mmCIF file of C-alpha atoms in Angstrom:
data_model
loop_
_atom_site.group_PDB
_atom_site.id
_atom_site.type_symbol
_atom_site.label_atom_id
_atom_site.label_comp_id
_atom_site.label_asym_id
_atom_site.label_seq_id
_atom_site.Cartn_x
_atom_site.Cartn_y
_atom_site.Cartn_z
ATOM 1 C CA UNK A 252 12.500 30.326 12.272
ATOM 2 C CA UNK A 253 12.901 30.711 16.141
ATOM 3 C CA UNK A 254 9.514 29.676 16.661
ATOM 4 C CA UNK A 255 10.055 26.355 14.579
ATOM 5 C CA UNK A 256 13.595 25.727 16.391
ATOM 6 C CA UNK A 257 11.777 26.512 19.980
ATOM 7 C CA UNK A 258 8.663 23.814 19.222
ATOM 8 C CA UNK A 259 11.259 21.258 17.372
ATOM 9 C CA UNK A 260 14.543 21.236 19.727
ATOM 10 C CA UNK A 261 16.063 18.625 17.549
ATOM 11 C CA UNK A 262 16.367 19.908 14.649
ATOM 12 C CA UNK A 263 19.394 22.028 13.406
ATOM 13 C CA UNK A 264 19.258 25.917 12.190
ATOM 14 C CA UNK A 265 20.501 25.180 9.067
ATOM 15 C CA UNK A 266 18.181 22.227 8.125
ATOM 16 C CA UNK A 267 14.920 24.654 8.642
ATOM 17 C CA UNK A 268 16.336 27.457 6.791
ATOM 18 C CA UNK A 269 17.391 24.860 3.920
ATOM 19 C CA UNK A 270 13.451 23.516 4.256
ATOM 20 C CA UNK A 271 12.628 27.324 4.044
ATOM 21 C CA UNK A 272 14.422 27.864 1.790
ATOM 22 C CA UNK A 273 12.970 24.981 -1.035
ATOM 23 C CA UNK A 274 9.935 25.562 -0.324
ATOM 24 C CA UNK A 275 9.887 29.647 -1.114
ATOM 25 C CA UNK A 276 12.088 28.195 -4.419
ATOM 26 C CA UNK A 277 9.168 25.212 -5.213
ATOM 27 C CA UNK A 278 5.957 26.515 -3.607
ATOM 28 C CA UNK A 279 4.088 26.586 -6.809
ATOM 29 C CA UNK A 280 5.059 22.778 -7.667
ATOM 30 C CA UNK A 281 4.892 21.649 -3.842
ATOM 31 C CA UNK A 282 1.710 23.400 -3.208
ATOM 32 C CA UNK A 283 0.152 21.444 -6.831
ATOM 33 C CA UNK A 284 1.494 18.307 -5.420
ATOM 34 C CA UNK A 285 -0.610 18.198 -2.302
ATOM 35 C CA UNK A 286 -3.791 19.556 -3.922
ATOM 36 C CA UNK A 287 -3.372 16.546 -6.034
ATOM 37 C CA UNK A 288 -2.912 14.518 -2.892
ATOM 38 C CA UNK A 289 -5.373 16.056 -1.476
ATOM 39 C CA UNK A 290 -8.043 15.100 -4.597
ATOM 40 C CA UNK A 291 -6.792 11.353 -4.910
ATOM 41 C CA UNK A 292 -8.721 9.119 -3.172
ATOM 42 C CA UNK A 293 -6.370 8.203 -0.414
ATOM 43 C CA UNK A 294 -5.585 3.849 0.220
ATOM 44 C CA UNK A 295 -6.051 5.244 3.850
ATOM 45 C CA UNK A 296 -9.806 6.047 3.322
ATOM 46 C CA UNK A 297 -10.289 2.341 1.727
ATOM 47 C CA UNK A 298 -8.969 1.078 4.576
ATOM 48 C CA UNK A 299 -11.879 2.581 7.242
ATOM 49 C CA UNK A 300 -9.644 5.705 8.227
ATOM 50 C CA UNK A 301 -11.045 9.003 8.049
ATOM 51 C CA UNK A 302 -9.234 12.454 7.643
ATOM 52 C CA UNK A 303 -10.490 14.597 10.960
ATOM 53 C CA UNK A 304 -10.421 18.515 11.432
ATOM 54 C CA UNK A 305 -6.736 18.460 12.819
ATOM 55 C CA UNK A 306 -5.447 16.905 9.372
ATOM 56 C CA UNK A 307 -5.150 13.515 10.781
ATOM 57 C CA UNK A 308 -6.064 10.041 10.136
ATOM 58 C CA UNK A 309 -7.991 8.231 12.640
ATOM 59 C CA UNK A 310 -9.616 4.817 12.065
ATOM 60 C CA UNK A 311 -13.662 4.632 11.715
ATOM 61 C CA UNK A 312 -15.426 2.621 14.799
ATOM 62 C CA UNK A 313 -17.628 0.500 13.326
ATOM 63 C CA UNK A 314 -20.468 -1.068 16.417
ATOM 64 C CA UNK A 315 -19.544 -4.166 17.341
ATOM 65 C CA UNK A 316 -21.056 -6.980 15.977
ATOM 66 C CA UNK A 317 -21.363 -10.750 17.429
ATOM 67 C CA UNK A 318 -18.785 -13.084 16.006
ATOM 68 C CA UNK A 319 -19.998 -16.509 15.245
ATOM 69 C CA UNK A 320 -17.867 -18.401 16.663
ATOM 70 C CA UNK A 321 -19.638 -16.522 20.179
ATOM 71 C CA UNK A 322 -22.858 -17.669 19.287
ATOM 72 C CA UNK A 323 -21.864 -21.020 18.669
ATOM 73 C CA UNK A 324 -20.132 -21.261 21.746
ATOM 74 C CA UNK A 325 -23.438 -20.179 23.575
ATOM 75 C CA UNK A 326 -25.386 -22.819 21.588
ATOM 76 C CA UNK A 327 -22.701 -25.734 22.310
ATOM 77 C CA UNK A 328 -22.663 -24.822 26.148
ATOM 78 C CA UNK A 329 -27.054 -24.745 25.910
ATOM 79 C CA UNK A 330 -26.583 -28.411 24.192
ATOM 80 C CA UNK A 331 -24.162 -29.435 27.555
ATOM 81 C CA UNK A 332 -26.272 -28.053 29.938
ATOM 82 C CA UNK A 333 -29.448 -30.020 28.234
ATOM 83 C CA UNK A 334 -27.388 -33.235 28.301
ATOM 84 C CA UNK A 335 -26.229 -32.929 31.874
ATOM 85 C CA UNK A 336 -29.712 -32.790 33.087
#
């Protein structure tokens, strides 16, 4: 419990050994509850994020791809430059 009080200064002595406490009481319910959370597909992964090796979410890169609206600008400043001349 030391350990968890050094790393988190903020919390209290009595709210980790109440979290210790529930768990040790609940593990086999808690510990079912995130293997199911762990099985579901996650709204997170639909989304483009992607669970990495440290247990967190980070969002896919896709490449970049040319929006439209760029390549028409291109083509309307062609059609000015052709005009001007």
């Amino acid at each position: 419990m030391n350990d968890i009080l050094h790393h988190y200064p903020h919390l209290r002595a009595a709210w980790v050994h109440d979290a210790i406490s529930y768990y040790l009481d609940h593990s086999d319910e808690i510990n079912k509850e995130l293997a199911e959370q762990r099985a579901a597909p996650n709204n997170l992964e639909k989304m483009g994020f992607k669970l990495d090796k440290s247990g967190f979410y980070i969002l896919r890169q896709e490449p970049k791809k040319h929006s439209p609206s760029h390549n028409g600008n291109k083509r309307k400043n062609e059609r000015l430059k052709a005009s001007a001349k």
